[in-house]
PDB file of C-alpha atoms in Angstrom:
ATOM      1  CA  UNK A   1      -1.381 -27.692 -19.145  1.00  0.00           C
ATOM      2  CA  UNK A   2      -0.487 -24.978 -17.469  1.00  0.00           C
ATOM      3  CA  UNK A   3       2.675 -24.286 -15.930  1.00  0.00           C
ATOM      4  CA  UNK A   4       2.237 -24.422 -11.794  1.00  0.00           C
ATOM      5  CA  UNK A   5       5.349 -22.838 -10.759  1.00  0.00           C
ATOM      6  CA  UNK A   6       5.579 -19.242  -9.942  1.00  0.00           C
ATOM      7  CA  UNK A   7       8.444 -17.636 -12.212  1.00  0.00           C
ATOM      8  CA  UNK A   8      11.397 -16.397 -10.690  1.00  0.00           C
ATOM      9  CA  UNK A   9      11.254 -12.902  -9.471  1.00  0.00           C
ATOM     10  CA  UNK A  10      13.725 -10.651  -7.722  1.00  0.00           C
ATOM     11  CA  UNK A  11      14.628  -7.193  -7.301  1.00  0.00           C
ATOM     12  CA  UNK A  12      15.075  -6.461 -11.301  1.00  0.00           C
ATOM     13  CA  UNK A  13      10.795  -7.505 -11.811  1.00  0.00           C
ATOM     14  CA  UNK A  14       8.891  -4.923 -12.895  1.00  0.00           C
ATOM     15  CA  UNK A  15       5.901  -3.476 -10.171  1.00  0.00           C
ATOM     16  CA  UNK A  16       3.151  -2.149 -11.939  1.00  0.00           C
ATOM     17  CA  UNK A  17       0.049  -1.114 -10.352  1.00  0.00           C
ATOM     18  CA  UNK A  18      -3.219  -3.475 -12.141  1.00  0.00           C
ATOM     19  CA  UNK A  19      -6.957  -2.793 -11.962  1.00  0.00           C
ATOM     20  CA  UNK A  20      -8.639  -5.443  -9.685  1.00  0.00           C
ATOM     21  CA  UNK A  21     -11.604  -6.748 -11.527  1.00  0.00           C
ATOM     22  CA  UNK A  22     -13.598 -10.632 -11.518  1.00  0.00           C
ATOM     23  CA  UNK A  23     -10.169 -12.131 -12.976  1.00  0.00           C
ATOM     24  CA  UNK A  24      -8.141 -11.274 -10.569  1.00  0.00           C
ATOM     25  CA  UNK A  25      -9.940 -10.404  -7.018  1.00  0.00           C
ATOM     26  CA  UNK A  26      -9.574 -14.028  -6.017  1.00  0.00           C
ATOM     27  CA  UNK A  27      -5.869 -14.053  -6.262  1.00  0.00           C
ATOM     28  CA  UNK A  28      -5.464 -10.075  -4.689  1.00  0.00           C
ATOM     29  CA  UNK A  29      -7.401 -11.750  -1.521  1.00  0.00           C
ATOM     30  CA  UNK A  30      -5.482 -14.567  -0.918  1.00  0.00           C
ATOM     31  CA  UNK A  31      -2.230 -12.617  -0.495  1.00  0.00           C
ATOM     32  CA  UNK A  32      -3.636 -11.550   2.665  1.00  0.00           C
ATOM     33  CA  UNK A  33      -3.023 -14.901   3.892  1.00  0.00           C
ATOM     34  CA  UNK A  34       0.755 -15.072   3.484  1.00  0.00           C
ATOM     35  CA  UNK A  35       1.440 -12.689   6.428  1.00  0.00           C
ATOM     36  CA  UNK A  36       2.402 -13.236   9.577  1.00  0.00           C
ATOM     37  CA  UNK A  37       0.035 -13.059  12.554  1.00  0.00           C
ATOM     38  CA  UNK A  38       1.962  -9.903  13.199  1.00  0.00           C
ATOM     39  CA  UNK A  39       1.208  -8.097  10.208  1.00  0.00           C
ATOM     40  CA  UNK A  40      -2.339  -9.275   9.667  1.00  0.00           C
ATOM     41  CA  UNK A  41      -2.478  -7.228  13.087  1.00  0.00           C
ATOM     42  CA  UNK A  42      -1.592  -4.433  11.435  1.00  0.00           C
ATOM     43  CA  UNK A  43      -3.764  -4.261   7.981  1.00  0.00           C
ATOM     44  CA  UNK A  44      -6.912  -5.259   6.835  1.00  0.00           C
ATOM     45  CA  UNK A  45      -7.419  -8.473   5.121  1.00  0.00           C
ATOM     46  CA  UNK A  46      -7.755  -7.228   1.235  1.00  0.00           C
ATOM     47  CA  UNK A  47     -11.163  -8.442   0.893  1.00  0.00           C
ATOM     48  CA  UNK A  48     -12.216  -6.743   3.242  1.00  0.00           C
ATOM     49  CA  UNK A  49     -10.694  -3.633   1.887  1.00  0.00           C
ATOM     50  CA  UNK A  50     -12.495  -4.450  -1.470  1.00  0.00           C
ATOM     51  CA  UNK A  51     -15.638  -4.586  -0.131  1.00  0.00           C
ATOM     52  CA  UNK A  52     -14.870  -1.453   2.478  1.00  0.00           C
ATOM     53  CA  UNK A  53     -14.006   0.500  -0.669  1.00  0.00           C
ATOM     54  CA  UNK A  54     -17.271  -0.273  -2.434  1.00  0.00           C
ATOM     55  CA  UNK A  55     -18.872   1.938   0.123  1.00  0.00           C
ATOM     56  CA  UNK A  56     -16.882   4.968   0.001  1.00  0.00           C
ATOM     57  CA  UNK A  57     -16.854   7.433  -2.976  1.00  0.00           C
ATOM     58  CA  UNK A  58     -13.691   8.101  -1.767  1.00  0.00           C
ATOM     59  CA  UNK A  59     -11.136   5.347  -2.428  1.00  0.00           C
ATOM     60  CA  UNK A  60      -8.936   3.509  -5.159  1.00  0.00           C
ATOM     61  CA  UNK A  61      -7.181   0.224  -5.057  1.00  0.00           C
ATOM     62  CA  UNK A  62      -4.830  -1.131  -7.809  1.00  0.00           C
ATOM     63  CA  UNK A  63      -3.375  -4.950  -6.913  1.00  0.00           C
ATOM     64  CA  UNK A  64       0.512  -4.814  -7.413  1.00  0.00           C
ATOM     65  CA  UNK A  65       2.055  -7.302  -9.521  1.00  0.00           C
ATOM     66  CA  UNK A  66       5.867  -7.612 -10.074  1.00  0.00           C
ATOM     67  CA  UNK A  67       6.467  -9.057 -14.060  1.00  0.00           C
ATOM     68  CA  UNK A  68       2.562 -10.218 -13.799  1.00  0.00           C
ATOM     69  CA  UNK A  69       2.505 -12.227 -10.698  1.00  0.00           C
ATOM     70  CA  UNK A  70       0.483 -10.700  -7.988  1.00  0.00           C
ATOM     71  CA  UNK A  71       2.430  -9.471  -4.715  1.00  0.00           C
ATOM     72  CA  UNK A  72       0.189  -6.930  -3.330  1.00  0.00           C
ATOM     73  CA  UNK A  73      -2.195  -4.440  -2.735  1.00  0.00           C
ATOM     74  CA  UNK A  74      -2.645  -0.544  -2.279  1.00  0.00           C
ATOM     75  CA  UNK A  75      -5.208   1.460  -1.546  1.00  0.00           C
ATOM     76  CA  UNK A  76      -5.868   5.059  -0.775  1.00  0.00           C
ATOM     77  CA  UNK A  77      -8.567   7.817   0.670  1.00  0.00           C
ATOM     78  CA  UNK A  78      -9.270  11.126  -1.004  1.00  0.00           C
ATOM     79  CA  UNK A  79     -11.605  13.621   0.832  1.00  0.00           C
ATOM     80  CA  UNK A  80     -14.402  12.756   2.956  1.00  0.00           C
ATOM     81  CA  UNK A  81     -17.180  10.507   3.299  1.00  0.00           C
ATOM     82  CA  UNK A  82     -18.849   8.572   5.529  1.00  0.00           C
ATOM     83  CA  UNK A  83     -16.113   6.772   7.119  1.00  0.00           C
ATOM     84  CA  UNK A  84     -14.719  10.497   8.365  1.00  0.00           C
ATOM     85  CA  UNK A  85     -11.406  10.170   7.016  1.00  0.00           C
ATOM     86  CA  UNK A  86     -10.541  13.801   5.796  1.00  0.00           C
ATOM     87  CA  UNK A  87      -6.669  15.131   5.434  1.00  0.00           C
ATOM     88  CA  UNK A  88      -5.655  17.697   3.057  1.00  0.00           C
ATOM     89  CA  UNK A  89      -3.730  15.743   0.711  1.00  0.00           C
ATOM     90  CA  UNK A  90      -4.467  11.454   0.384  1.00  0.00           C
ATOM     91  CA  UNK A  91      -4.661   8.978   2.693  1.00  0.00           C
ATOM     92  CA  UNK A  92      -2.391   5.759   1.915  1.00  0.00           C
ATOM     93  CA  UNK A  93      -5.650   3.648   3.761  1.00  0.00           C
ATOM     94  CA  UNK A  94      -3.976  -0.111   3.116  1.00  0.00           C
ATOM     95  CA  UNK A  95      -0.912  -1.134   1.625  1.00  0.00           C
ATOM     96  CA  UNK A  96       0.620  -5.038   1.887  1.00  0.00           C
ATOM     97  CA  UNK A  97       3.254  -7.186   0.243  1.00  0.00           C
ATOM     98  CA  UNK A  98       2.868 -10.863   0.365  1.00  0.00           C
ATOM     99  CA  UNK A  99       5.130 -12.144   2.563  1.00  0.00           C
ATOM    100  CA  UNK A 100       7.488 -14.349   0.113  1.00  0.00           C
ATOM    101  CA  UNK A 101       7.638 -10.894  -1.916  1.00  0.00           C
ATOM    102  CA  UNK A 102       8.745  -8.884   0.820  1.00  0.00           C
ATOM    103  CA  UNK A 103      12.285  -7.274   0.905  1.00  0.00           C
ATOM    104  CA  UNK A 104      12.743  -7.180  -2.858  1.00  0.00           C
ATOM    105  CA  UNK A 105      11.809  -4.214  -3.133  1.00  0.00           C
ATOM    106  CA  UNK A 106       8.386  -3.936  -4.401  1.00  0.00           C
ATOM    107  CA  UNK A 107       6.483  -2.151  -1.831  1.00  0.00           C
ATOM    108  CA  UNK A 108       9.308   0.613  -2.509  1.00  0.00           C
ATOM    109  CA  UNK A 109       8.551   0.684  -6.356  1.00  0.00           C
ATOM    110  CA  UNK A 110       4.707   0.215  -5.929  1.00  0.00           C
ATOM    111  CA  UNK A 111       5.025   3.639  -3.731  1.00  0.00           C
ATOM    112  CA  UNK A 112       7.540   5.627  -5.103  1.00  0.00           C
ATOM    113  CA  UNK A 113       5.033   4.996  -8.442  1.00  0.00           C
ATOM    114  CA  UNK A 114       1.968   6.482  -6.277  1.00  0.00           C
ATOM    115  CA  UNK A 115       3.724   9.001  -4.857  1.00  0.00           C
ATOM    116  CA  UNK A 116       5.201  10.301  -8.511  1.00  0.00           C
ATOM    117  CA  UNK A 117       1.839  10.014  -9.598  1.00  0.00           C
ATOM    118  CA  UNK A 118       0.605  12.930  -6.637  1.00  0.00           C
ATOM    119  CA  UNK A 119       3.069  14.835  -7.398  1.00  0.00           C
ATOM    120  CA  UNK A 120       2.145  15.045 -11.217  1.00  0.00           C
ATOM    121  CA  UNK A 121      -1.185  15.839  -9.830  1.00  0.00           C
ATOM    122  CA  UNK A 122      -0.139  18.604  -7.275  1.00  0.00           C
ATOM    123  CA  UNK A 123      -1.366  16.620  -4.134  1.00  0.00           C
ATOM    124  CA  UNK A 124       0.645  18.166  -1.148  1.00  0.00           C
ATOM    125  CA  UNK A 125       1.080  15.714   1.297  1.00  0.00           C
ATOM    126  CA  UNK A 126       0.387  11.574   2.043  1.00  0.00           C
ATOM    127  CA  UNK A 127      -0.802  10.801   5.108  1.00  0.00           C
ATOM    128  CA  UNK A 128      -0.432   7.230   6.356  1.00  0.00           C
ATOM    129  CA  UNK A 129      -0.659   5.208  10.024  1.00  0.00           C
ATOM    130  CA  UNK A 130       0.386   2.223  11.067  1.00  0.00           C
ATOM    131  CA  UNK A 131       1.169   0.231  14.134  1.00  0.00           C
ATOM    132  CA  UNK A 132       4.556   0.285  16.313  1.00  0.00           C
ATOM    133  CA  UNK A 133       6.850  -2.812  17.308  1.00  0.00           C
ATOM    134  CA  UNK A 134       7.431  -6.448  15.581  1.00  0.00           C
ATOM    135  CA  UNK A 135       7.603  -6.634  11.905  1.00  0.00           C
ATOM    136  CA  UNK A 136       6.101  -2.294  11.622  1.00  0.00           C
ATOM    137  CA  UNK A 137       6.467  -1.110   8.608  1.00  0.00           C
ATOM    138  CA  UNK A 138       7.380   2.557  10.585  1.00  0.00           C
ATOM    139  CA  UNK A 139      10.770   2.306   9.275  1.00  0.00           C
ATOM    140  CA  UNK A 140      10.443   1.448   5.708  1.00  0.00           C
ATOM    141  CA  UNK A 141       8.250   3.916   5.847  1.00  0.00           C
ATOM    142  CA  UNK A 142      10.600   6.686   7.458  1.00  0.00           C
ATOM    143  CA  UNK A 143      13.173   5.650   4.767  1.00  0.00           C
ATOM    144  CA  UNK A 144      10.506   7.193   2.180  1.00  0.00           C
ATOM    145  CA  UNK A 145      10.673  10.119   3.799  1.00  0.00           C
ATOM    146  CA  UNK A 146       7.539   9.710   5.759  1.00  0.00           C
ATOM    147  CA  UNK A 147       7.475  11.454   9.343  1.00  0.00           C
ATOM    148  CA  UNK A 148       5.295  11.232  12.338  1.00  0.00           C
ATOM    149  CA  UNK A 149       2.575  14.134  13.137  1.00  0.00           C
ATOM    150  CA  UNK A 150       2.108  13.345  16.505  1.00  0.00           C
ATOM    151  CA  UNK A 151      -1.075  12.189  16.556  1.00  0.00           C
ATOM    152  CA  UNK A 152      -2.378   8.426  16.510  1.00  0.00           C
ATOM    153  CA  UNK A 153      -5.072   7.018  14.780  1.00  0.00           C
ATOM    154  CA  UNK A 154      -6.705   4.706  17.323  1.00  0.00           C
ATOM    155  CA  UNK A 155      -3.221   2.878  18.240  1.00  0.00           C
ATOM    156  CA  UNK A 156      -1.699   3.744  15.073  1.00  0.00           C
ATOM    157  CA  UNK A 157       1.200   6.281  14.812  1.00  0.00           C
ATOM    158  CA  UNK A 158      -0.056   8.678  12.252  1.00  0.00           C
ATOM    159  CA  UNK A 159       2.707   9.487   9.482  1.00  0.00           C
ATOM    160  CA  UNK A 160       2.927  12.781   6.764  1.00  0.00           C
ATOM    161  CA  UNK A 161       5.002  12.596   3.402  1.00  0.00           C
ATOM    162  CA  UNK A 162       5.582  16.215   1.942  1.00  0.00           C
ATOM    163  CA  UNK A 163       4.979  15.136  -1.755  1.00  0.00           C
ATOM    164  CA  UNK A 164       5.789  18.933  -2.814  1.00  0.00           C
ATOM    165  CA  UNK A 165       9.160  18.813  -1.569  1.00  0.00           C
ATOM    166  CA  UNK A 166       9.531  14.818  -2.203  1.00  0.00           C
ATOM    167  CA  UNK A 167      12.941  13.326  -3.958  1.00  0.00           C
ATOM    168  CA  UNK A 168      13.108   9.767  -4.833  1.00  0.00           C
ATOM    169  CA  UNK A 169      16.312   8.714  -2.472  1.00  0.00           C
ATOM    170  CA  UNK A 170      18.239   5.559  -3.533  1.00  0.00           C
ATOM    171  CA  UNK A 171      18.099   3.092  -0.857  1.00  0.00           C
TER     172      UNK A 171
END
């Protein structure tokens, strides 16, 4: 039989970014449900980011596992399509940790992976919004070296990483 219990993870797992396909979907969708009311204010559910995604030519989405176990999701927004997103670099669209995986680290790892990734790939600049006040991720992501444009995104402060002149910063 086998084993029920989670294995132990910390901030020494490995994050690697997986392909969501019919295995694992199920499991990517019900990490939505660990969060608190707060932050499933402030991001889509993941299913419904799966299914939002199968309508625009525009996005990817990768679950994000720490030594195999599923802790979260990412996706981003290239160009424009129908939804009207356009920026001149990507759009980090959603992005959530499951809330017994949060503050080891992984969100950090899962990003800093991306955002190496753009780089390679001579993207200039990641754009990225999200809500202000109880349990925002605003400051984890200021410590990335995201900054605010100025605008708002319906009630979402709109962020800007400069991926061209982007260093890695120990925390």
């Amino acid at each position: 039989m086998k084993e029920l219990i989670e294995p132990e993870l910390d901030e020494n797992s490995q994050v690697t970014l997986q392909k969501i396909t019919a295995d694992n979907f199920s499991e990517i969708c019900l990490l939505s449900h660990t969060l608190s009311e707060a932050q499933r204010n402030m991001v889509a559910d993941n299913a419904y980011s799966m299914v939002e995604a199968q309508f625009s030519d525009c996005a990817w989405y990768r679950g994000i596992y720490a030594d195999d176990v599923p802790v979260g999701f990412i996706m981003l927004h290239s160009g424009l399509d129908d939804d009207e997103l356009e920026y001149d670099g990507i759009m980090l669209w959603r992005f959530m940790i499951a809330e017994p995986y949060q503050k080891l680290g992984f969100g950090r790892k899962a990003l800093v992976q991306v955002i190496q990734y753009l780089k390679r790939k001579g993207y200039p600049r990641l754009y990225n919004s999200c809500g202000e006040g109880e349990e925002s991720p605003f400051e984890f992501y200021k410590k990335l070296g995201f900054v605010p444009t100025g605008a708002y995104m319906d009630d979402e402060c709109e962020l800007v990483l400069d991926i061209t002149h982007w260093q890695e910063q120990e925390e």
